[in-house]
Each structure stands twice: as structure tokens, then as C-alpha cells.
Short mmCIF file of C-alpha atoms in Angstrom, two decimals:
data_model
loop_
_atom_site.label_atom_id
_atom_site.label_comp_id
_atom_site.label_asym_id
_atom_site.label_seq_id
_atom_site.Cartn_x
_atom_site.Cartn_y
_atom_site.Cartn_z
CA UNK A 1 129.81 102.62 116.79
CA UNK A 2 127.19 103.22 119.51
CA UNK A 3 123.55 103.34 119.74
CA UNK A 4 121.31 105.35 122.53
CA UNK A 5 118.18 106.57 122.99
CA UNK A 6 116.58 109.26 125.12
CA UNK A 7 112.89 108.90 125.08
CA UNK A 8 110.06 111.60 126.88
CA UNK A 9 106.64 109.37 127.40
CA UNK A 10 104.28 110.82 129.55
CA UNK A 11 105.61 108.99 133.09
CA UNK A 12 108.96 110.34 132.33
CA UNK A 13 112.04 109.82 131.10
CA UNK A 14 113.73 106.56 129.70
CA UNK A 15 117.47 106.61 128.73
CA UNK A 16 119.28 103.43 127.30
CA UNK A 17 122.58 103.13 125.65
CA UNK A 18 125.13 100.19 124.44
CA UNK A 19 128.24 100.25 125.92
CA UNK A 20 130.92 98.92 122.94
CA UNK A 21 133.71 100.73 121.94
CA UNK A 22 135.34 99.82 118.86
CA UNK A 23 138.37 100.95 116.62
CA UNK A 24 137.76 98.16 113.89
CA UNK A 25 136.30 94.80 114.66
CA UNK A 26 139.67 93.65 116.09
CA UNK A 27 139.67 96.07 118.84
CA UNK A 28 137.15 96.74 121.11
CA UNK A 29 135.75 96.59 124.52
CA UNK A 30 133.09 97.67 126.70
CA UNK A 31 132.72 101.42 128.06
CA UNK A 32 130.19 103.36 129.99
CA UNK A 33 128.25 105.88 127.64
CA UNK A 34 125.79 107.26 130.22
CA UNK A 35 126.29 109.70 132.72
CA UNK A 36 124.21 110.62 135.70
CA UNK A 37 124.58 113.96 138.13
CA UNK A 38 121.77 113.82 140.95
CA UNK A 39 120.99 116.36 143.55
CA UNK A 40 118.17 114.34 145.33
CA UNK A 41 115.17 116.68 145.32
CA UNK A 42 116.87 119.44 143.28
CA UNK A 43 118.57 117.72 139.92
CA UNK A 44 118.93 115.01 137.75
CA UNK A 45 120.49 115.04 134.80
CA UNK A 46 122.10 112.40 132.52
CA UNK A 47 124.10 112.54 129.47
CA UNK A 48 124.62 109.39 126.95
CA UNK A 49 127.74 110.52 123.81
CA UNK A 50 128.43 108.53 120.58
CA UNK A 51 131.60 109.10 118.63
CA UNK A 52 135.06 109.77 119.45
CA UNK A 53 135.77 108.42 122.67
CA UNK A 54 138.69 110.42 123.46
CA UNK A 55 136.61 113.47 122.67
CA UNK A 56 133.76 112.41 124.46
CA UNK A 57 135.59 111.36 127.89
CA UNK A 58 137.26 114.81 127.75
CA UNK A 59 134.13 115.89 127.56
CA UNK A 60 132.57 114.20 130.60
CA UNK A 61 136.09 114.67 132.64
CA UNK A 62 135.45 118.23 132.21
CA UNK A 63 132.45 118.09 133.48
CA UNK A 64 133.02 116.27 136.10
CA UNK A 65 135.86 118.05 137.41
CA UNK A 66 134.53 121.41 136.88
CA UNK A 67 131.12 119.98 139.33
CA UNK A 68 133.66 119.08 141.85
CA UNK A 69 136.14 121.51 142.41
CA UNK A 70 133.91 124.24 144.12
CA UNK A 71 136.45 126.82 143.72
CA UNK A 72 136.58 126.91 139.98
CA UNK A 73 134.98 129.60 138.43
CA UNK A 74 133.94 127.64 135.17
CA UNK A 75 129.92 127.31 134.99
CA UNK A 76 129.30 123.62 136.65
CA UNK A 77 126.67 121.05 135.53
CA UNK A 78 125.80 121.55 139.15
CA UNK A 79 124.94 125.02 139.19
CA UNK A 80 123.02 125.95 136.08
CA UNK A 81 119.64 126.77 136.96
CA UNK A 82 117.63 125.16 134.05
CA UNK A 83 118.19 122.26 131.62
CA UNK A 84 118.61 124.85 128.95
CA UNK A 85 121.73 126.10 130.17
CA UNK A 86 122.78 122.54 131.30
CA UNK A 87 122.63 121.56 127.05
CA UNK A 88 124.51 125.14 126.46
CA UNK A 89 127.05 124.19 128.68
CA UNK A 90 127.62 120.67 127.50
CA UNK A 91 127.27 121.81 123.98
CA UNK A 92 129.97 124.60 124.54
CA UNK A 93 132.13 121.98 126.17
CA UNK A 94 131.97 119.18 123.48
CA UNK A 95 132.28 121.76 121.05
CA UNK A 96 135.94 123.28 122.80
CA UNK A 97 137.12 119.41 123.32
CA UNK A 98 137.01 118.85 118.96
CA UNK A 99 138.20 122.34 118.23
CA UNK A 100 141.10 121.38 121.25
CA UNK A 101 141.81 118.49 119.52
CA UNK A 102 141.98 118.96 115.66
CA UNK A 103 143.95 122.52 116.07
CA UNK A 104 147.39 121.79 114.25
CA UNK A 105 145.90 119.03 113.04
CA UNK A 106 145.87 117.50 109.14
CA UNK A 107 142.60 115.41 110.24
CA UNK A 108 139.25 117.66 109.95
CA UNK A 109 137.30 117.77 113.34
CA UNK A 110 135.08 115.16 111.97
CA UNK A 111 137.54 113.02 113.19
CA UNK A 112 137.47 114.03 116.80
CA UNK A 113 133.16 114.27 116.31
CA UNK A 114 130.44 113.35 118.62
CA UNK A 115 127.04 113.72 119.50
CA UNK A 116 125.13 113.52 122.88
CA UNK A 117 121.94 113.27 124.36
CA UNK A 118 121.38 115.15 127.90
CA UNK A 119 118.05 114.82 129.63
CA UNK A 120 116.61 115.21 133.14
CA UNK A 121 114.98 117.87 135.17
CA UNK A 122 115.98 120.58 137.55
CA UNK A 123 113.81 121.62 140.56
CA UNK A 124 111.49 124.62 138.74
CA UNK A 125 111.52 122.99 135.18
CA UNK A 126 109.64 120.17 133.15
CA UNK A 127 111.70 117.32 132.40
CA UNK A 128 113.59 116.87 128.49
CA UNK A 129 115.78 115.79 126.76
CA UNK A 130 118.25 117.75 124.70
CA UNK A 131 119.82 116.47 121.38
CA UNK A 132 123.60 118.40 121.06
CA UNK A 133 125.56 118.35 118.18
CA UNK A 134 129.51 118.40 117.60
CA UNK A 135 128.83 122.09 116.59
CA UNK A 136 127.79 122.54 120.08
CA UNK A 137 124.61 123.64 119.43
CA UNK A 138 121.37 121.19 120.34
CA UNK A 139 117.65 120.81 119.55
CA UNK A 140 115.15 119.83 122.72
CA UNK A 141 112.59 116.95 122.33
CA UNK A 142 108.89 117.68 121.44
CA UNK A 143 105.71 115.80 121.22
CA UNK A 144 106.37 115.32 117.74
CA UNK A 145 109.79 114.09 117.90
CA UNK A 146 109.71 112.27 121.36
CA UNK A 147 113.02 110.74 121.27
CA UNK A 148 116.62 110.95 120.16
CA UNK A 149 118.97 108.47 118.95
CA UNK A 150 122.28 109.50 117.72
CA UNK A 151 125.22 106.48 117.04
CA UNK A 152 123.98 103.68 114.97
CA UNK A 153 120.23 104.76 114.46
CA UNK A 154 118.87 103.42 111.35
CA UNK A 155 118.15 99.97 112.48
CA UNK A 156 116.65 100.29 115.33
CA UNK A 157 113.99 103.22 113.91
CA UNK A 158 111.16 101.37 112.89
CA UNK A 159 109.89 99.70 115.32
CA UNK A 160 110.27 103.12 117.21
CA UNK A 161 108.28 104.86 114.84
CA UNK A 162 105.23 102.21 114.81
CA UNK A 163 105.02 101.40 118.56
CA UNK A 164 105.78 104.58 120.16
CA UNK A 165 102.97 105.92 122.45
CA UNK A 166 102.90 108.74 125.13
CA UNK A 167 100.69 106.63 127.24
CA UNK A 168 103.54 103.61 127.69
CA UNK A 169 104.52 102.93 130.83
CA UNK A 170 107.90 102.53 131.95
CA UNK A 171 107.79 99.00 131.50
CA UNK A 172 106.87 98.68 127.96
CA UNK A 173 108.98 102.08 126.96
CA UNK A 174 112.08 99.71 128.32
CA UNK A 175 110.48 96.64 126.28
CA UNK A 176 109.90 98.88 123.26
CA UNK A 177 113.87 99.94 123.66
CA UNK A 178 115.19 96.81 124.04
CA UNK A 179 113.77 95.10 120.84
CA UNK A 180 115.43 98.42 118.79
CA UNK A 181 118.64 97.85 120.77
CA UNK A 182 117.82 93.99 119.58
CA UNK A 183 117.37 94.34 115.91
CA UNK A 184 120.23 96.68 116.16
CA UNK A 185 122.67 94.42 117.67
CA UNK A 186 121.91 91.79 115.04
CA UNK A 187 123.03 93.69 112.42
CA UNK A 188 125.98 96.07 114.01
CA UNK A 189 129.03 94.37 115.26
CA UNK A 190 129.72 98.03 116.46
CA UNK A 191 127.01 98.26 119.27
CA UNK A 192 126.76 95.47 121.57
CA UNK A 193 125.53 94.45 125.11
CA UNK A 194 125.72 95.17 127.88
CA UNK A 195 123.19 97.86 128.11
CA UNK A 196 122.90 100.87 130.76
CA UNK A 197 119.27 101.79 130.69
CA UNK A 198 117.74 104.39 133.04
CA UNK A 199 113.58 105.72 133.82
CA UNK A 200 113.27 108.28 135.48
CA UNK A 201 109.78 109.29 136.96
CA UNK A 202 108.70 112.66 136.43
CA UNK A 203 109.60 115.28 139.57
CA UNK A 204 111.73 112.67 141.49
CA UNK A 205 114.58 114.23 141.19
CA UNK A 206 116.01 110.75 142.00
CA UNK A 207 118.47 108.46 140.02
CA UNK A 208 117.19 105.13 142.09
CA UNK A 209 115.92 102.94 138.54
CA UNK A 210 118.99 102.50 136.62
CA UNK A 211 120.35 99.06 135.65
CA UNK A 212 122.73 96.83 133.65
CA UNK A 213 121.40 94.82 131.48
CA UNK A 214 123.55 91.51 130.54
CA UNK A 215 123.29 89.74 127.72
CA UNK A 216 122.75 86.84 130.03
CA UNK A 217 119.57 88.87 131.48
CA UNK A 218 116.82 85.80 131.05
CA UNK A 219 114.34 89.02 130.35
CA UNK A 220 116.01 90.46 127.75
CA UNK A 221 116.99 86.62 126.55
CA UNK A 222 113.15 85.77 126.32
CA UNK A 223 112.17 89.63 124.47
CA UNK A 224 114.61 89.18 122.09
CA UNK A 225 113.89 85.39 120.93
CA UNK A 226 109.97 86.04 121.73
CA UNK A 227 109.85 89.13 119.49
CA UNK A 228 111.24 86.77 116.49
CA UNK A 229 108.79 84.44 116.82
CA UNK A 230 106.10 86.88 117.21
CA UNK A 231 107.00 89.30 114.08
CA UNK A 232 106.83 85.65 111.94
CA UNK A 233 103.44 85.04 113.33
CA UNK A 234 102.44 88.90 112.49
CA UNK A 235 103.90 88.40 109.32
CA UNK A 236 101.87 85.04 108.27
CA UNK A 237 98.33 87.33 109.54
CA UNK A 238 99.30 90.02 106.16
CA UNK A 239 97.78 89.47 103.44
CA UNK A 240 100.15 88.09 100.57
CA UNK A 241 100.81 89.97 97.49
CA UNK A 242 100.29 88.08 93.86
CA UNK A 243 101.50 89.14 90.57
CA UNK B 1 119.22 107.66 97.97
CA UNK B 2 117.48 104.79 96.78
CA UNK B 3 116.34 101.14 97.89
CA UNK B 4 116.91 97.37 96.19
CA UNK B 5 116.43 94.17 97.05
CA UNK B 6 117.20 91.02 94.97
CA UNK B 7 116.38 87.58 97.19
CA UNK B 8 117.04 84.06 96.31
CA UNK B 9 114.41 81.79 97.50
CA UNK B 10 113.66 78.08 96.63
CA UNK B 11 111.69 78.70 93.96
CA UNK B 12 113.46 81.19 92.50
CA UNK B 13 114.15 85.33 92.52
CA UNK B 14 113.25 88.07 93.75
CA UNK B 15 113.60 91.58 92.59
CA UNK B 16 111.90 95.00 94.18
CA UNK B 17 113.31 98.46 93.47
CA UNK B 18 112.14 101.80 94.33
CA UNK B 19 111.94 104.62 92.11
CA UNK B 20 112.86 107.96 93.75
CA UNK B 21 116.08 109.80 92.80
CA UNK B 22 116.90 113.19 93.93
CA UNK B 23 119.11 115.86 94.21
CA UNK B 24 118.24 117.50 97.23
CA UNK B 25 114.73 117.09 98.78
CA UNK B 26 113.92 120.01 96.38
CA UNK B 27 114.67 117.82 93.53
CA UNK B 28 113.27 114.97 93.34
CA UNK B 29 111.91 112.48 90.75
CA UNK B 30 110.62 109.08 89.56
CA UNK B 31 113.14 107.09 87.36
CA UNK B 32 112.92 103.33 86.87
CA UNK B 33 116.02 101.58 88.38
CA UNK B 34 115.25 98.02 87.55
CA UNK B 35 116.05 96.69 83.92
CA UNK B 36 115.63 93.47 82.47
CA UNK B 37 116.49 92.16 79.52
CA UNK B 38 114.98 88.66 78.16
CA UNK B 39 115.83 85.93 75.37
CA UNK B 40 112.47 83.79 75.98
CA UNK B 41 113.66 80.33 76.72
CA UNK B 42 117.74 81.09 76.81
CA UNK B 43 118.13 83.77 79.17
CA UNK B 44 116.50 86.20 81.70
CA UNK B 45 119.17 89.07 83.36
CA UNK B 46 117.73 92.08 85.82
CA UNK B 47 119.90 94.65 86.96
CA UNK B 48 119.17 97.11 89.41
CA UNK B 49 121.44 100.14 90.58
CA UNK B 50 121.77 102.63 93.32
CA UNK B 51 124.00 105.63 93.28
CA UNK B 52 125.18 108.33 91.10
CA UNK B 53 122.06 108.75 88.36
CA UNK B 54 124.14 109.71 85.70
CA UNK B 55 126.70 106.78 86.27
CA UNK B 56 123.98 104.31 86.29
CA UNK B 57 122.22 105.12 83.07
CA UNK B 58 125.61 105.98 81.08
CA UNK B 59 126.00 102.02 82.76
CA UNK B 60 122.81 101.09 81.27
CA UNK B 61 122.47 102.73 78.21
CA UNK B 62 126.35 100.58 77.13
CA UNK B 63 124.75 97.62 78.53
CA UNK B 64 122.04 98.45 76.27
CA UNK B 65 123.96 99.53 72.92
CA UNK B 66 126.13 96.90 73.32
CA UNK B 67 123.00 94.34 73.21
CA UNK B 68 121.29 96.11 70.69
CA UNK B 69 124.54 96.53 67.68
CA UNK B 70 125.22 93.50 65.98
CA UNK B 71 128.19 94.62 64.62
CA UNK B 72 129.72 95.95 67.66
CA UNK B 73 132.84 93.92 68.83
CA UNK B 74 132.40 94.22 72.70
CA UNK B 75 131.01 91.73 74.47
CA UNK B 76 127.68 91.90 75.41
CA UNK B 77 125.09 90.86 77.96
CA UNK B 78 122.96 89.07 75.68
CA UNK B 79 126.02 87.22 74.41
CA UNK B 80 127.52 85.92 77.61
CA UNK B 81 127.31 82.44 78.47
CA UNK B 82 127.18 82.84 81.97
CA UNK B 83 125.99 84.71 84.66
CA UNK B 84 129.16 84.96 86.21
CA UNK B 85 130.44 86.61 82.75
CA UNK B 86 127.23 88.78 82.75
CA UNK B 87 128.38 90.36 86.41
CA UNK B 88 132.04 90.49 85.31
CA UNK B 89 130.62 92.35 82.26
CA UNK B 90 128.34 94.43 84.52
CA UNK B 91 131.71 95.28 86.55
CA UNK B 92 133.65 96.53 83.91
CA UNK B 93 131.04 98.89 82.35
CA UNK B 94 130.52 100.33 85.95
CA UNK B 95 134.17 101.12 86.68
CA UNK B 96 134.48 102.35 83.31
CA UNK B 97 131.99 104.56 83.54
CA UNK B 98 133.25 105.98 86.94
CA UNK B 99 136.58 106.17 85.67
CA UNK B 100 135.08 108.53 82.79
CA UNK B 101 133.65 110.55 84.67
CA UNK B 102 135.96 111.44 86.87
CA UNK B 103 138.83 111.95 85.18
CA UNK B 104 140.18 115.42 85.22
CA UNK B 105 137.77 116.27 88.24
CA UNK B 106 138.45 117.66 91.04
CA UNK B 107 135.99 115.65 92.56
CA UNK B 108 137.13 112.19 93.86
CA UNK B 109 135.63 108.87 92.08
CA UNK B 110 133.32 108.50 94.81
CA UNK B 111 130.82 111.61 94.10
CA UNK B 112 130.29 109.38 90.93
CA UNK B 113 129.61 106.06 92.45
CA UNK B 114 126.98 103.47 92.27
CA UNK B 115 126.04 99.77 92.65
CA UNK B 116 124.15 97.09 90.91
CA UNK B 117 122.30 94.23 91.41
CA UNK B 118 122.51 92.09 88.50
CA UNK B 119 120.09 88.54 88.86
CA UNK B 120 118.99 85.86 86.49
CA UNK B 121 119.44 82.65 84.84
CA UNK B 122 121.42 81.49 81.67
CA UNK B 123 120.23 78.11 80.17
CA UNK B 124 123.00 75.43 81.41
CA UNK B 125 123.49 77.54 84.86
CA UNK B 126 121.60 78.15 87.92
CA UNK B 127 119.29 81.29 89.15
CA UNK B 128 122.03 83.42 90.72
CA UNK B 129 122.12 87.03 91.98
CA UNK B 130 125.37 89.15 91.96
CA UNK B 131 126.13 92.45 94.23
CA UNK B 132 128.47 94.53 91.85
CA UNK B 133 130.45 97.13 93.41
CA UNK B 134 131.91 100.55 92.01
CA UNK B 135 135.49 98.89 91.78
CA UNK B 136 134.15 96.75 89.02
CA UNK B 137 134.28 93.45 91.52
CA UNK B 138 131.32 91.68 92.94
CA UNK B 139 130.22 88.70 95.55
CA UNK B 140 127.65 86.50 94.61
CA UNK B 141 124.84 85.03 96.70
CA UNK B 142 124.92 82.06 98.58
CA UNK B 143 122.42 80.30 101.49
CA UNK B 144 124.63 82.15 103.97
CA UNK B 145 123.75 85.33 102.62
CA UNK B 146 120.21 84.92 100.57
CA UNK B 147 119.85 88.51 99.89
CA UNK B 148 121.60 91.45 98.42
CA UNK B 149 120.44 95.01 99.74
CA UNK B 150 121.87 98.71 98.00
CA UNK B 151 120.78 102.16 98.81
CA UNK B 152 119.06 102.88 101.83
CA UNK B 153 119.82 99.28 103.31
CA UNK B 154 119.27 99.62 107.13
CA UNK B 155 116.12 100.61 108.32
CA UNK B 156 114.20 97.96 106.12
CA UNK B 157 117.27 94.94 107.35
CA UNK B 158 115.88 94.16 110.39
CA UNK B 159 112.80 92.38 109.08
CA UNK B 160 114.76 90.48 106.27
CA UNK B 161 117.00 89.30 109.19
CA UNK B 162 113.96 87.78 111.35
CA UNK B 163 111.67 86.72 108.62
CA UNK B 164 113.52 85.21 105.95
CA UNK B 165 113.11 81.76 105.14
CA UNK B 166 114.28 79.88 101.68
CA UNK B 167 110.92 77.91 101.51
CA UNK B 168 108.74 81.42 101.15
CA UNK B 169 106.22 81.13 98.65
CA UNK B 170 106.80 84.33 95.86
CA UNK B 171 104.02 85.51 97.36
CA UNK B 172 105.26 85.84 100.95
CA UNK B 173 108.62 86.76 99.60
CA UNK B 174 106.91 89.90 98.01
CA UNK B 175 104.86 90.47 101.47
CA UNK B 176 108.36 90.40 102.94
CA UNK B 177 109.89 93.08 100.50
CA UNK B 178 107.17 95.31 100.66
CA UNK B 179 107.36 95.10 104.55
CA UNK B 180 110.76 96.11 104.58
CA UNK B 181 110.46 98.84 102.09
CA UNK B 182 107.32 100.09 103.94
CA UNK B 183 109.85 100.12 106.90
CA UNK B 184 112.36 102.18 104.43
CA UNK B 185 109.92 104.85 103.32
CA UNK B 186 108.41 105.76 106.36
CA UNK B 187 112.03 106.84 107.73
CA UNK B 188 113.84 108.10 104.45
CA UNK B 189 112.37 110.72 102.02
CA UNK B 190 115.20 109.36 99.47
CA UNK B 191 113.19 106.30 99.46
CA UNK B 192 109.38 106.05 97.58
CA UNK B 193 106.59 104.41 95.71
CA UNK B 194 106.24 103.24 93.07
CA UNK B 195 107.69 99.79 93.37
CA UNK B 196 109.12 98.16 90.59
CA UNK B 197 108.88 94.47 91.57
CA UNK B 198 109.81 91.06 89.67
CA UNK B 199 109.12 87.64 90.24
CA UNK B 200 111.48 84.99 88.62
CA UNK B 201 110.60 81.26 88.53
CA UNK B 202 113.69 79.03 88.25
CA UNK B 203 114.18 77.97 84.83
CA UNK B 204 110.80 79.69 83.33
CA UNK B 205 113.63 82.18 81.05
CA UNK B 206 111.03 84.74 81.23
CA UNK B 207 110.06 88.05 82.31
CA UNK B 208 106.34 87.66 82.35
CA UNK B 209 105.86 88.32 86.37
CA UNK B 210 107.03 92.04 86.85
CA UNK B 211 104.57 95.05 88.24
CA UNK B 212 104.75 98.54 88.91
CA UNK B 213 103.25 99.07 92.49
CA UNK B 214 102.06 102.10 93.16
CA UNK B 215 101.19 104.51 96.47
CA UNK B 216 97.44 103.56 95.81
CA UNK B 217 97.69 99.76 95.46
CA UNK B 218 95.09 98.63 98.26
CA UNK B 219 97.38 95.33 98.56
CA UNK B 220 100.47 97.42 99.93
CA UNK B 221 98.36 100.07 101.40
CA UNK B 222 96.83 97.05 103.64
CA UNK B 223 99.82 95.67 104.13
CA UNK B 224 101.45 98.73 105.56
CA UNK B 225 98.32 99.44 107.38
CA UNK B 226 98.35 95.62 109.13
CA UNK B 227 101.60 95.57 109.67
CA UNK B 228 101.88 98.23 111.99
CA UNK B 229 98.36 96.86 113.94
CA UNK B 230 100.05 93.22 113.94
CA UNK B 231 103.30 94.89 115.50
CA UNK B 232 101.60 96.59 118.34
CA UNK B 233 100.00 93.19 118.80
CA UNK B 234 102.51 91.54 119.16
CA UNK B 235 104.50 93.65 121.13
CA UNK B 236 101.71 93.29 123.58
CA UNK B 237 102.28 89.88 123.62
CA UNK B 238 105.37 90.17 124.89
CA UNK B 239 106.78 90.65 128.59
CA UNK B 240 107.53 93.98 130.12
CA UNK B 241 111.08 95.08 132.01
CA UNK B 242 110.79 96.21 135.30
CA UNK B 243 113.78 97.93 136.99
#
């Protein structure tokens, strides 16, 4: 399992994602899920994948090596000229990795599924945040659906949907994330720490404010036992119901 | 899709169900999924169920024949001596009932599948909740594990994790449900009002503390309401990452 979030607020762009791998309980370990490509002043552009690892590293080595090797003729991450075509290519590229890897096969691609989220901004164009789907094709982020989660996203919705604001600053967007990473963690064995989180300010073009985040991180240490306490005390100011 | 929660606190249980079942978002309706049955001073069994409609009231309706024929030779709910028998019971009738339907189907046993709560006291045993699963087995509660979730379990776990306490008051324990259903609704269409909800004092043997909550009861409507505000408040209170 995996959980990440792309998030638009007005500032920006936030990106966070888990970094456990798992086939069963008994076997996993920790793996980068976010990507970054910068072209400092030109691009930025960052990808986060849930689901089949093997499908979504293919994914990402293709990429990569087609934004490297300046004599292939394949399209390149590098080149396209809006974010648009950046989600078509990734989605046509996730898409040929599944069909690549269930032909001949008795498993159905669901098997060899993911999902990512791609978000940045190129030199000319607003900054978003694309949400593309094994099928290859995506859906961009709006003001009325200001974030994506794909991976393990039913825990960590709620607290999404109630504190969410346009207006948050970078600071509380990563505070907001972290306690729906939190309550996630606590009840998914298959999405664990440490997290890769990323802002990035609107028309910097710069990948300078990533980090990760430990679970030894004293911040995220005192959010996480903080945000206990204060959802009891929130809870004793409701009124009670009697029957 | 559908949400149920049966708790075991100090005092006693706990038992909220929605009442949404659908077919499609096109197709949607109320029907009751909590049932109780009651021998004043002897006995006091809810069940709740989740899953396949049709499964769950052919379930219910051979719990209920059974109960209601004297001269009928199977065993029946109200003739069990303890609760343990009363889930086994429950576990059989379930599989059964599966097992009917599916046989000759293309369809695999799962399109038919459902799960049940069953909850309540037997004179000479203890309050005692069971989670019953389609395979006719079950787990019962214990302090480890307080509460039993079906349906739509995620989105409303979170709170349940960081709030739950054995010494609640039936009061806060209903504040608590209603919290995490709120949380439920406002992220699932599968899940709705009206609330069936039950309060069971430890050896009362009755039934006398049940209610129907519905979308216009000011209590829940105030909770909801609060609950968001006290959220925000407190995730004010808490500090900010900076990277």
C-alpha cells in the first residue's frame, strides 16, 4: 500500500508521499515514491505512483532515460511544452508499462495497476496537479477538488475535507498533511514513515523545499501526539447525545 | 455500502447503524439494518449486517422464523443459552444463505456476501459483541479490540482510534459514533442518515434505549456542525512545519 497527496492552495503546491513498499506484512521495505525533474527558471515537475512497483519504476526509468538520452526521438518529460502534455505523456507511458507487462499473461492488468499524481509548472503555464489513471488517461485539480490522493486514501480524508483552506500557508498545508499521513499510519501497516514531502512556491520554478521526514522528526513526534490530545479535548467541548 | 458500529464500553453496549442500501447511486434506499430481539429480563441480542441486501434479510427473516415457530426443530436465537451459541447460530444461517444463493451461479460466493454484528447479553453470561464473517466463523471482542466496524469502515476509524476510552459515559460513546459516522457520510454516498442507534446497559435485558436519528435531529446536526469548528481549532493549536 501507499498513500500521497498532491495538494494546490493558493501559495502553491504541496506534495507528500509515504515511502513503504510491501508484498504482505512479512516483506517490505522503504522506497522512494516521488519524483522531481527541475529546469531552474523553466520547469518543475514531480510525480508521486501507488501500486505495482515494478510497473511503476518502469514507468519512472522510462522517463528518466528517455529525458536523458538527447538523441532519442521519444517525447521527453523535458521537452513538452505544457503540463498537459507532461500528464499525456506519463499517462501514455504508465499505460504501455501494464499493457507490456500483462500481454501473455493469465493475471488481468489489474495486477500490474497503478496510479500517479504529477504536478508542477512549466515556464508559460499556471501550476497543477494532474491525477492519471492505469488507463492512462488523467483528470487535473480544480478549486473544487484541490487535491489528489490515490494509494490508501480513506483514512486520511476527513480531516482533509474539514480543514482544507486555499488561504493555508505552506506551513499549515504540511501540518494539515501530516496529521492525514498520521491517522493513516495508525491504521495501515501498508503505508509507513519516512515521508518525502515537497512545497513548491508558485513561479519558482525551483525544487529547493523538499525534505525527509523521519519518524524520529521531534516536529512530526509532537503533531502527531499533540493532535491526540487535542481531538479529545474537541471532543469533550460537543455536546453529548441522550436517549 | 453501508456503516456499523457495535462498542463495548464499561457500562455496557453500543450499537449505531446506518440505513442506506443501494444499487448504484441511481438506486438507492432506506432499509433498517439493525434488529433486536428481546426476552425482558432473560435475554437481549442485536444484530446488524452489511453486504449483499438480499443475503442479509433471507439471514434475518430464518433468524426470525426460526424464533417465531414453536414447532420448528432448528435451533433458534431465542433458545440459545449463550451468546457464543447465538453467533455460532448467526454463522451458520449466513453461510447457508450464501451457499444458497450461489449455487449454480456463475457468479462467485462473494457477489453474495455480507457480515454481521451480533451483540447482547444472555442471563448467566456477560455483555459480549461478536463480528460474524461470510464463512460462517467469527472473533469476538475483547479490551484489545473494543469495537467491531463493517461496511464503510475507514474514513470514520480514525476517530474511534484516538478517542476511545472504556470509561465513556453512553452518552459520549454515542457523541463518539455519531462523530465517526458524520466523518463516514460526508466522504461516501453509500453511507446516510437516518441512524439507527442502541444503547445497552449491562444486565438491564432490555431494549428500551434505541432511536432512529434522523438528518434533522438538531443534536447531530450540532454535533457535525461543532465538530468541524472544534477541529479547525484545534488544528490551530497545533505547531506548523517549516521546510
Amino acid at each position: 500500500m501507499t498513500y500521497c497527496v498532491g495538494m494546490r492552495i493558493n501559495r502553491g503546491l504541496v506534495f507528500m508521499s509515504d515511502t513503504r513498499t510491501s508484498a504482505g506484512v512479512d516483506n517490505f521495505s522503504v522506497s522512494r515514491k516521488m519524483f522531481t525533474w527541475t529546469v531552474p527558471g523553466e520547469r518543475k515537475i514531480t510525480i508521486m505512483t501507488a501500486g505495482n512497483l515494478a510497473t511503476t519504476q518502469a514507468m519512472i526509468s522510462l522517463l528518466e532515460e528517455r529525458s536523458k538520452s538527447a538523441e532519442d526521438r521519444d517525447p521527453s518529460i523535458l521537452r513538452e511544452q505544457t503540463m498537459f502534455q507532461v500528464a499525456r505523456l506519463v499517462g501514455r507511458t504508465l499505460k504501455e508499462v501494464i499493457v507490456d507487462s500483462s500481454e501473455g499473461e493469465q493475471l488481468s492488468q489489474d495486477q500490474f495497476s497503478a496510479s500517479v499524481i504529477v504536478g508542477g509548472q512549466i515556464a508559460g503555464g499556471k501550476p497543477t496537479i494532474f491525477l492519471v489513471y492505469p488507463e492512462g488517461n488523467f483528470i487535473e485539480i480544480t478549486e473544487d477538488t484541490p487535491y489528489f490522493q490515490i494509494g490508501e486514501t480513506k483514512y486520511g480524508k476527513p480531516i482533509l475535507v474539514r480543514t482544507y483552506d486555499p488561504d493555508l500557508s505552506f506551513d499549515d498545508a504540511l501540518k494539515l498533511l501530516l496529521i492525514s499521513f498520521d491517522s493513516t499510519i495508525k491504521a495501515n501497516l501498508g503505508v509507513g514513515l519516512p515521508f518525502d514531502v515537497e512545497v513548491y512556491d508558485n513561479d519558482s520554478f525551483s525544487s529547493d523545499r523538499t525534505k525527509r521526514i523521519e519518524a524520529t522528526d521531534e516536529i512530526f513526534q509532537s503533531i502527531s501526539e499533540d493532535w491526540g490530545k487535542a481531538l479529545k479535548e474537541a471532543f469533550g467541548q460537543l455536546p453529548s447525545y441522550t436517549i
